[in-house]
Tab-separated table of C-alpha atoms in Angstrom:
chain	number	residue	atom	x	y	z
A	7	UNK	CA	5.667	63.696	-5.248
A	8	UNK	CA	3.405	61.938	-3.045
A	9	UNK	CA	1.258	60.641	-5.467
A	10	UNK	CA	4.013	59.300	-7.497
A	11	UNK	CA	5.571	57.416	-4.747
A	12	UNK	CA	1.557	55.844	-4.345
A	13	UNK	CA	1.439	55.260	-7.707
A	14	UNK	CA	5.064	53.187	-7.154
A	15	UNK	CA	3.728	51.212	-4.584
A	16	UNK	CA	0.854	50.600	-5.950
A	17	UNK	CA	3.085	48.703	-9.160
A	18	UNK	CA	4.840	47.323	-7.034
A	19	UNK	CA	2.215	45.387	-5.024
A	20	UNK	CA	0.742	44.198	-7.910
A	21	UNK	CA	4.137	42.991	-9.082
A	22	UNK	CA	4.191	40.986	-6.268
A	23	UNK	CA	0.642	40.214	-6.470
A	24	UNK	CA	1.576	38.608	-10.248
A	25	UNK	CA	4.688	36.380	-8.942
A	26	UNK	CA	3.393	33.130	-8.500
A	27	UNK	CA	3.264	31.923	-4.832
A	28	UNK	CA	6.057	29.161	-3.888
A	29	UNK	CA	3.921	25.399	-4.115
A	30	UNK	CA	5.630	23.035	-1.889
A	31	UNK	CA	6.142	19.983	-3.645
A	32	UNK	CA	3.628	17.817	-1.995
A	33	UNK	CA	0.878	20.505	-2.964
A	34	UNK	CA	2.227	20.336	-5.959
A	35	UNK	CA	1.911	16.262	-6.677
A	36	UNK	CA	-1.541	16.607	-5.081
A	37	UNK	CA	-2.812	19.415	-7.637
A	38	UNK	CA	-0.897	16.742	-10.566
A	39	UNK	CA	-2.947	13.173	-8.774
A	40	UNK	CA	-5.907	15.315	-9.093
A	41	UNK	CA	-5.871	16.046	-12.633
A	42	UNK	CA	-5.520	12.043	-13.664
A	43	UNK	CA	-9.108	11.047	-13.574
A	44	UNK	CA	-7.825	7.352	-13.418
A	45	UNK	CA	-6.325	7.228	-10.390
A	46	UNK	CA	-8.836	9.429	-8.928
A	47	UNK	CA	-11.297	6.410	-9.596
A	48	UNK	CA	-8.651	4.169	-8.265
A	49	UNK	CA	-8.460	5.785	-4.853
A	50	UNK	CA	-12.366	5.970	-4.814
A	51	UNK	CA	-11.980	2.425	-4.916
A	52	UNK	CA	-9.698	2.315	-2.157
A	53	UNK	CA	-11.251	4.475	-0.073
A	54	UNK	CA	-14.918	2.852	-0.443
A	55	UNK	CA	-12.587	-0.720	0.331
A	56	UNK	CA	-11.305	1.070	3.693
A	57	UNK	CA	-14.464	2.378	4.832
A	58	UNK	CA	-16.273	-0.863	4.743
A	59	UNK	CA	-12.759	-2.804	6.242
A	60	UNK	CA	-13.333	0.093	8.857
A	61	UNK	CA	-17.038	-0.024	9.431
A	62	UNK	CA	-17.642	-3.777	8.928
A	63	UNK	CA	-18.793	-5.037	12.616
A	64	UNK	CA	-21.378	-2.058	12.567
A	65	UNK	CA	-23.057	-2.516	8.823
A	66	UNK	CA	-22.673	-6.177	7.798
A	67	UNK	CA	-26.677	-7.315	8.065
A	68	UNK	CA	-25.654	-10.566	9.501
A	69	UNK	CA	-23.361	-12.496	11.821
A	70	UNK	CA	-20.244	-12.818	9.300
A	71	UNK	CA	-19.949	-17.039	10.924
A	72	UNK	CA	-23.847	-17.300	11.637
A	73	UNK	CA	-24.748	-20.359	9.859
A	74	UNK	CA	-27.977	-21.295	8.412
A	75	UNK	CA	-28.212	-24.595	7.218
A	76	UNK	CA	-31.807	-23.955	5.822
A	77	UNK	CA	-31.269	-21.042	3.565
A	78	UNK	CA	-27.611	-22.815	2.193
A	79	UNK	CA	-26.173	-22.364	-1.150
A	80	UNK	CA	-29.175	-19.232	-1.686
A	81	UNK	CA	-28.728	-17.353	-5.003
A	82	UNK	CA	-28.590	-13.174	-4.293
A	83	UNK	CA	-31.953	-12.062	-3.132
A	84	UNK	CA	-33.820	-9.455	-1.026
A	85	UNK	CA	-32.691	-11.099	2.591
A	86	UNK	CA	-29.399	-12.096	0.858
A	87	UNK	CA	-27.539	-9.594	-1.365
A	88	UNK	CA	-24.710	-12.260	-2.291
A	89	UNK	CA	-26.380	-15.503	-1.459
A	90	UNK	CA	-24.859	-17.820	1.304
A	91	UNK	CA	-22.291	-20.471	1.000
A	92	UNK	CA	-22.445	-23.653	2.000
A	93	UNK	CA	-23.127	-22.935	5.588
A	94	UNK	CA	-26.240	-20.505	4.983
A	95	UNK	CA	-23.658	-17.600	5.996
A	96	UNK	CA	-24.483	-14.716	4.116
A	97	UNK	CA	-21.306	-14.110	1.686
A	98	UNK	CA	-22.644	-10.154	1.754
A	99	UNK	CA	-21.536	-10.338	5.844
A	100	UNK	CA	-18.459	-12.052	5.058
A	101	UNK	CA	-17.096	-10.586	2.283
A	102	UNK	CA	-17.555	-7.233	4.350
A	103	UNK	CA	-15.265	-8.913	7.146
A	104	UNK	CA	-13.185	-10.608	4.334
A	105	UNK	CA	-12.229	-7.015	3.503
A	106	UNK	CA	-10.861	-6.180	7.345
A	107	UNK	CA	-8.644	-9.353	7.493
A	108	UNK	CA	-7.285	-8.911	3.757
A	109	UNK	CA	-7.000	-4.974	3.626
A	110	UNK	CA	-5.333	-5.224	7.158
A	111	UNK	CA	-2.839	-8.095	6.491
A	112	UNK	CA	-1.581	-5.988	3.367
A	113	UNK	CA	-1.031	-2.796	5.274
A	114	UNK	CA	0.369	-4.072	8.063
A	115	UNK	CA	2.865	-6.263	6.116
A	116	UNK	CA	3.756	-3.945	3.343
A	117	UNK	CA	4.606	-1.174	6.326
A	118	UNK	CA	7.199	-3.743	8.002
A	119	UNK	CA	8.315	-4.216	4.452
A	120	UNK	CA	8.979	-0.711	3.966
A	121	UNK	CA	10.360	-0.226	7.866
A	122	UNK	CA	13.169	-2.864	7.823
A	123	UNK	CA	13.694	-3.023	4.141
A	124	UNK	CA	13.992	0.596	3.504
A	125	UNK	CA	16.369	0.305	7.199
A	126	UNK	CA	18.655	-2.015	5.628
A	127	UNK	CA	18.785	-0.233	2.383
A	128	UNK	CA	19.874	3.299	3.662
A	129	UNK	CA	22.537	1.893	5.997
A	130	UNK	CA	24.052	-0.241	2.612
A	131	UNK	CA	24.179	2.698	0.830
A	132	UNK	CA	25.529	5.255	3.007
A	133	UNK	CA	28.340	3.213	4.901
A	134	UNK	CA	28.690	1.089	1.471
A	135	UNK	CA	31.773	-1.377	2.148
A	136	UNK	CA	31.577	-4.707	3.390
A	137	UNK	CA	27.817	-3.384	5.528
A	138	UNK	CA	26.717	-2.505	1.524
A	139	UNK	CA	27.943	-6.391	0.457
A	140	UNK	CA	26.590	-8.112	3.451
A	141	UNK	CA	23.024	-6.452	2.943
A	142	UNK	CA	22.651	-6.542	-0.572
A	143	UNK	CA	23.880	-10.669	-0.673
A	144	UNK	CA	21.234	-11.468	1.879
A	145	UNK	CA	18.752	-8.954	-0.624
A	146	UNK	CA	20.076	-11.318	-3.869
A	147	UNK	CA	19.527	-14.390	-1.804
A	148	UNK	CA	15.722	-13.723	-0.868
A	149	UNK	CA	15.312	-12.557	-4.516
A	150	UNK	CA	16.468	-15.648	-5.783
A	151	UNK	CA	13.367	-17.583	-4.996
A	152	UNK	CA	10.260	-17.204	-6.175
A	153	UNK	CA	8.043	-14.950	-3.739
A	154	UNK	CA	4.614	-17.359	-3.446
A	155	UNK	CA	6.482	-20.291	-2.858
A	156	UNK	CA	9.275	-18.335	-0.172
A	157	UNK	CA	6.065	-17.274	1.227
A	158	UNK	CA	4.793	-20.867	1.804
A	159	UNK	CA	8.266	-22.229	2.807
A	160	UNK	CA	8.049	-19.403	5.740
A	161	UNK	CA	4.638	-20.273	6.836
A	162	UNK	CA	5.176	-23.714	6.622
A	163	UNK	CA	8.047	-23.544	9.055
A	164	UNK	CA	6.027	-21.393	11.283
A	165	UNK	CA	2.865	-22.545	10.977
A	166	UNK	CA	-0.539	-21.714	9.314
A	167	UNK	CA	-1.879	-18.520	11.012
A	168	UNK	CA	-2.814	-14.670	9.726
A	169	UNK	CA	0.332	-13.727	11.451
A	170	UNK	CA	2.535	-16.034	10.447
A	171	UNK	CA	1.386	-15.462	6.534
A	172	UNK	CA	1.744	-11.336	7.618
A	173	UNK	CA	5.548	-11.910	8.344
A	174	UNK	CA	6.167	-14.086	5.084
A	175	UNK	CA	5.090	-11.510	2.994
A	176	UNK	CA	6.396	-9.038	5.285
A	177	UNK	CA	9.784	-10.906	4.373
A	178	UNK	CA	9.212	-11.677	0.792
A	179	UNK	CA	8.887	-8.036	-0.038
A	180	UNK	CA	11.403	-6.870	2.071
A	181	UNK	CA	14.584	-6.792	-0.761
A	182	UNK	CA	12.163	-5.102	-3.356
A	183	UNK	CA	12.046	-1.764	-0.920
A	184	UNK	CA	15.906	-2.502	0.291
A	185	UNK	CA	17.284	-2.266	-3.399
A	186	UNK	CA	14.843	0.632	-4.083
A	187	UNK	CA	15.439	3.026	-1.432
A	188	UNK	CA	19.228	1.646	-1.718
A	189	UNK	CA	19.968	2.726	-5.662
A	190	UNK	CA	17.916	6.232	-4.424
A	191	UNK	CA	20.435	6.844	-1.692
A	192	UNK	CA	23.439	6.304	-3.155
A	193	UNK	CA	22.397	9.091	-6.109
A	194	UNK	CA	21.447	11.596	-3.344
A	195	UNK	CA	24.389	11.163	-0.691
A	196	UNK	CA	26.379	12.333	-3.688
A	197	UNK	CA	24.685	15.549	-3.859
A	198	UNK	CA	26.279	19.090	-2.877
A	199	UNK	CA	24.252	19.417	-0.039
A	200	UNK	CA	25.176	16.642	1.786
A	201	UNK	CA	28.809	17.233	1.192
A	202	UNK	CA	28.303	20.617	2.674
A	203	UNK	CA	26.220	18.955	5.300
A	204	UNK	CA	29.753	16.979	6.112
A	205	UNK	CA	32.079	19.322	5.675
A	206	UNK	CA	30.139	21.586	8.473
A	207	UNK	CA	30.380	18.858	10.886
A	208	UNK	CA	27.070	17.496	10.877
A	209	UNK	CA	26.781	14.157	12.376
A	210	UNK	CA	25.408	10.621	10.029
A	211	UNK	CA	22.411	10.253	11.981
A	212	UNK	CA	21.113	13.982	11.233
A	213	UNK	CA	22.285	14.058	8.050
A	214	UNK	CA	20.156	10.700	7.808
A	215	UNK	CA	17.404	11.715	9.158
A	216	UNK	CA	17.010	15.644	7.781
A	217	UNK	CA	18.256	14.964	4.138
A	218	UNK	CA	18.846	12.142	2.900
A	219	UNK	CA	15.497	9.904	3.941
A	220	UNK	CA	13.530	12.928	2.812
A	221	UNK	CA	15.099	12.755	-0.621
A	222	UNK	CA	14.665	9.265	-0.860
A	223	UNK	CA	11.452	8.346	0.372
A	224	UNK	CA	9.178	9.060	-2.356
A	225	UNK	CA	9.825	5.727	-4.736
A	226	UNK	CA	9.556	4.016	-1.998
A	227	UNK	CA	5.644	5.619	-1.280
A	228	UNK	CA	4.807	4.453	-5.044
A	229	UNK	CA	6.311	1.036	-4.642
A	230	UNK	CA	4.252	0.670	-1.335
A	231	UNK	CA	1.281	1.615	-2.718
A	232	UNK	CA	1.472	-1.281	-5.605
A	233	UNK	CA	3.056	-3.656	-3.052
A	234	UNK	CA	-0.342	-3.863	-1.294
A	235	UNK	CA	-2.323	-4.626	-4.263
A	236	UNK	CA	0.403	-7.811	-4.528
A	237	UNK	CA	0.399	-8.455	-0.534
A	238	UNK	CA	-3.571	-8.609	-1.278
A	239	UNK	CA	-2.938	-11.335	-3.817
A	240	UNK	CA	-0.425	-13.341	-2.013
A	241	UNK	CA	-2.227	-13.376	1.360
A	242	UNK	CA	-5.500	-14.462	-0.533
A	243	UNK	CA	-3.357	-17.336	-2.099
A	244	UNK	CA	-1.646	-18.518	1.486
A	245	UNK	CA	-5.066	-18.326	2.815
A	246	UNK	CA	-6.444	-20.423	-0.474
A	247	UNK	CA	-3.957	-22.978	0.617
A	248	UNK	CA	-5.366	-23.378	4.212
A	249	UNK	CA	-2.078	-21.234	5.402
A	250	UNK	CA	-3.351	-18.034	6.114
A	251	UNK	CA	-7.035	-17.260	7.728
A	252	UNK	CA	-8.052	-19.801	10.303
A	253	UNK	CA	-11.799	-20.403	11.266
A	254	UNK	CA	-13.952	-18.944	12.632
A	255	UNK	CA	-11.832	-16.254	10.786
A	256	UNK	CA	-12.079	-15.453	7.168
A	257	UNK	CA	-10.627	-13.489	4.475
A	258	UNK	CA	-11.138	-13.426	0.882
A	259	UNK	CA	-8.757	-16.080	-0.098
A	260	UNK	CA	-10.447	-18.641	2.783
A	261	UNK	CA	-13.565	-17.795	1.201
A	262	UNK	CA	-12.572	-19.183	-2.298
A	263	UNK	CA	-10.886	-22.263	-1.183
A	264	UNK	CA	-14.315	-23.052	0.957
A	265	UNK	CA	-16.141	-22.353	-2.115
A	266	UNK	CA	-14.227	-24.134	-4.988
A	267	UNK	CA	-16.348	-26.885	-4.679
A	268	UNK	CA	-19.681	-25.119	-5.812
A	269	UNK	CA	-18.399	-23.362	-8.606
A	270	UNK	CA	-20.857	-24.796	-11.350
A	271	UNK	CA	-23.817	-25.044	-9.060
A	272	UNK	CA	-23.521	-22.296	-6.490
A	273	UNK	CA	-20.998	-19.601	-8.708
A	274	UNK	CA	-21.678	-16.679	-6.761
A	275	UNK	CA	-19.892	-18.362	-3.407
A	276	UNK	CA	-16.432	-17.785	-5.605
A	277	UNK	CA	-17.517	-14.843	-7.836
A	278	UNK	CA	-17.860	-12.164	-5.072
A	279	UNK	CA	-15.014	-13.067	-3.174
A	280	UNK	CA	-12.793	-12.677	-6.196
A	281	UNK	CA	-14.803	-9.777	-7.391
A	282	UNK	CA	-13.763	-7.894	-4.135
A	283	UNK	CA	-10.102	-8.992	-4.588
A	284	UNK	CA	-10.051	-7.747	-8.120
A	285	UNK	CA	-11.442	-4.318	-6.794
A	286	UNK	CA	-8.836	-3.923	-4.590
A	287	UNK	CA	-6.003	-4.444	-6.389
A	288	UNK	CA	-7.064	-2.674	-9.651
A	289	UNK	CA	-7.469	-0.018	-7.132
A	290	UNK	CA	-4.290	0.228	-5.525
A	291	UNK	CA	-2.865	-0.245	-8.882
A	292	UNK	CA	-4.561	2.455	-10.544
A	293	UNK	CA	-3.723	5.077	-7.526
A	294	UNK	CA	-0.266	3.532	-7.672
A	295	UNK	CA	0.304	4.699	-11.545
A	296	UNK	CA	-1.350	8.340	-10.389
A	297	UNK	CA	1.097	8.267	-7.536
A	298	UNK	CA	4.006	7.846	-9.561
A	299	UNK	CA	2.989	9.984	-12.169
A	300	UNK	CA	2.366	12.971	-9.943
A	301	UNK	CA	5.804	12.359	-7.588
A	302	UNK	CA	7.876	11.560	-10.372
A	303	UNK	CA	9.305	14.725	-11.932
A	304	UNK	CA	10.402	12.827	-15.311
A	305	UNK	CA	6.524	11.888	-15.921
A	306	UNK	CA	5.493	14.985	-15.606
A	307	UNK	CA	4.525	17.054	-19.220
C-alpha cells in the first residue's frame, strides 16, 4: 500500500513537473524580441549610441571645441579618425559629444511627450464628455500643422536654444501619444474588469492607476521608441537651421549646417555627422518594429 501511494506521488510530481510554468507577459515579449535577429541588431545599435552619449567626456581623444587652425579641413588619418572641420576640431571628438546633445534632446522630449500627452489622453477617454471634446480639439488643432514647421514657429517665438527646440518637439509630438493611449483606453475601460472594479466601489484614481494605465501603456512604449528616432531627425533639422544647438555646443544637426559649405572639397565634415544620425534612427527604428512585434499579441505567429 505504501509503495503504491509512492508510486502516486511520484506521477503526480512529474505531472506537475510537465505543466508548463506561468510566463508573465513581459518575459514573454522578451523571449519573442529575442528571437527577431533584426531588432536585436537594432538595439546593438542603440546601445553602442548610448554608451558613447554616456561615456563621451572620458573617451573622445580631443577637446570636442579645441580648434586647430593648422591641421583644418584634414582627411581621416592616424591622429584624426574623422578628419577636422573647418576649425581643425577633430569631427571624431565631436561627433562623440554630438551624440550626448542629440540622444539626450530625443529622450528627454519624447518622455514629456509621452507624460502630458498620454495625461491628457487617459483623462479624455475615461471622463469622455465635453473634457473628451475639449482635449481631442486642441489634439486636431496641433495635428493640423505640419510638425517641422510647428516646431520652428515654437522656437521662433521662444527663441533659438537646445531647450527651447526640446519643448517644440516635446509639443509637436504630444497629440500623436494623446490619440494613442486615448483610442487604447476607451477599448479597455469597457472591459469586465473594470466594471467590476466600479461596481465594488473602487475609486477613478485606483482604478486609473492599477488597471487601466497598465492595460494601456504598451502602444504607447512602441510609439515612444520610434518617436525618438523622429525627435532625432527634427532636433538635427532645428539645429541645421541655427535654432537648436548654440556654440560652443554642438549636436549633429549644428555640425552639418557648419559643414555644408565643404561638401565637395572636405566631404567627410558632413558625411559622419549624418552617418551617426542615420545609425541612430535606423536603430531605434529597427528595435521599434521588434518592440511591436513582440508586445503586440496580433503579430505574433
Amino acid at each position: 500500500m505504501a509503495t503504491l501511494e509512492k508510486e502516486k506521488r511520484q506521477e503526480k510530481i512529474k505531472i506537475q513537473e510537465q505543466v508548463e510554468k506561468p510566463v508573465s507577459p513581459w518575459k514573454d515579449a522578451w523571449r519573442s524580441f529575442k528571437k527577431n535577429k533584426i531588432a536585436l541588431i537594432g538595439a546593438i545599435i542603440v546601445l553602442l549610441f548610448v554608451v558613447v552619449a554616456i561615456l563621451a567626456p572620458w573617451i573622445m581623444p580631443y577637446d570636442y571645441n579645441k580648434n586647430d587652425l593648422v591641421n583644418r579641413l584634414q582627411p581621416p588619418t592616424g591622429d584624426h579618425w574623422l578628419g577636422t572641420d573647418d576649425f581643425g576640431r577633430d569631427i571624431l571628438s565631436r561627433s562623440m559629444y554630438g551624440a550626448r546633445i542629440s540622444l539626450t534632446v530625443g529622450f528627454s522630449a519624447v518622455l514629456g511627450s509621452i507624460i502630458i500627452g498620454s495625461f491628457l489622453g487617459v483623462v479624455a477617454a475615461y471622463y469622455g464628455r465635453w473634457v473628451d471634446t475639449l482635449i481631442s480639439r486642441i489634439f486636431d488643432i496641433l495635428l493640423a500643422f505640419p510638425s517641422i514647421l510647428l516646431a520652428i514657429a515654437i522656437v521662433a517665438i521662444l527663441g533659438p536654444s537646445l531647450r527651447n527646440a526640446l519643448i517644440a518637439i516635446a509639443i509637436i509630438n504630444i497629440p500623436n501619444f494623446g490619440r494613442l493611449i486615448r483610442s487604447r483606453v476607451l477599448s479597455v475601460k469597457e472591459e469586465e474588469y473594470i466594471v467590476a472594479a466600479r461596481a465594488v466601489g473602487m475609486n477613478d484614481s485606483r482604478i486609473l492607476i492599477r488597471h487601466i494605465i497598465p492595460n494601456s501603456i504598451t502602444p504607447v512604449i512602441v510609439q515612444g521608441t520610434l518617436a525618438i528616432a523622429t525627435a532625432i531627425i527634427e532636433i538635427a533639422a532645428l539645429s541645421f537651421l541655427g535654432l537648436g544647438a548654440q556654440s560652443p555646443k554642438v549636436d549633429w544637426g549644428k555640425m552639418l549646417a557648419d559643414s555644408q559649405q565643404y561638401l565637395v572639397n572636405a566631404p567627410w565634415t558632413m558625411i559622419f555627422p549624418g552617418v551617426a544620425i542615420m545609425l541612430t534612427v535606423l536603430g531605434f527604428n529597427l528595435m521599434g518594429d521588434g518592440l511591436r512585434d513582440a508586445l503586440d499579441p496580433k503579430m505574433k505567429s
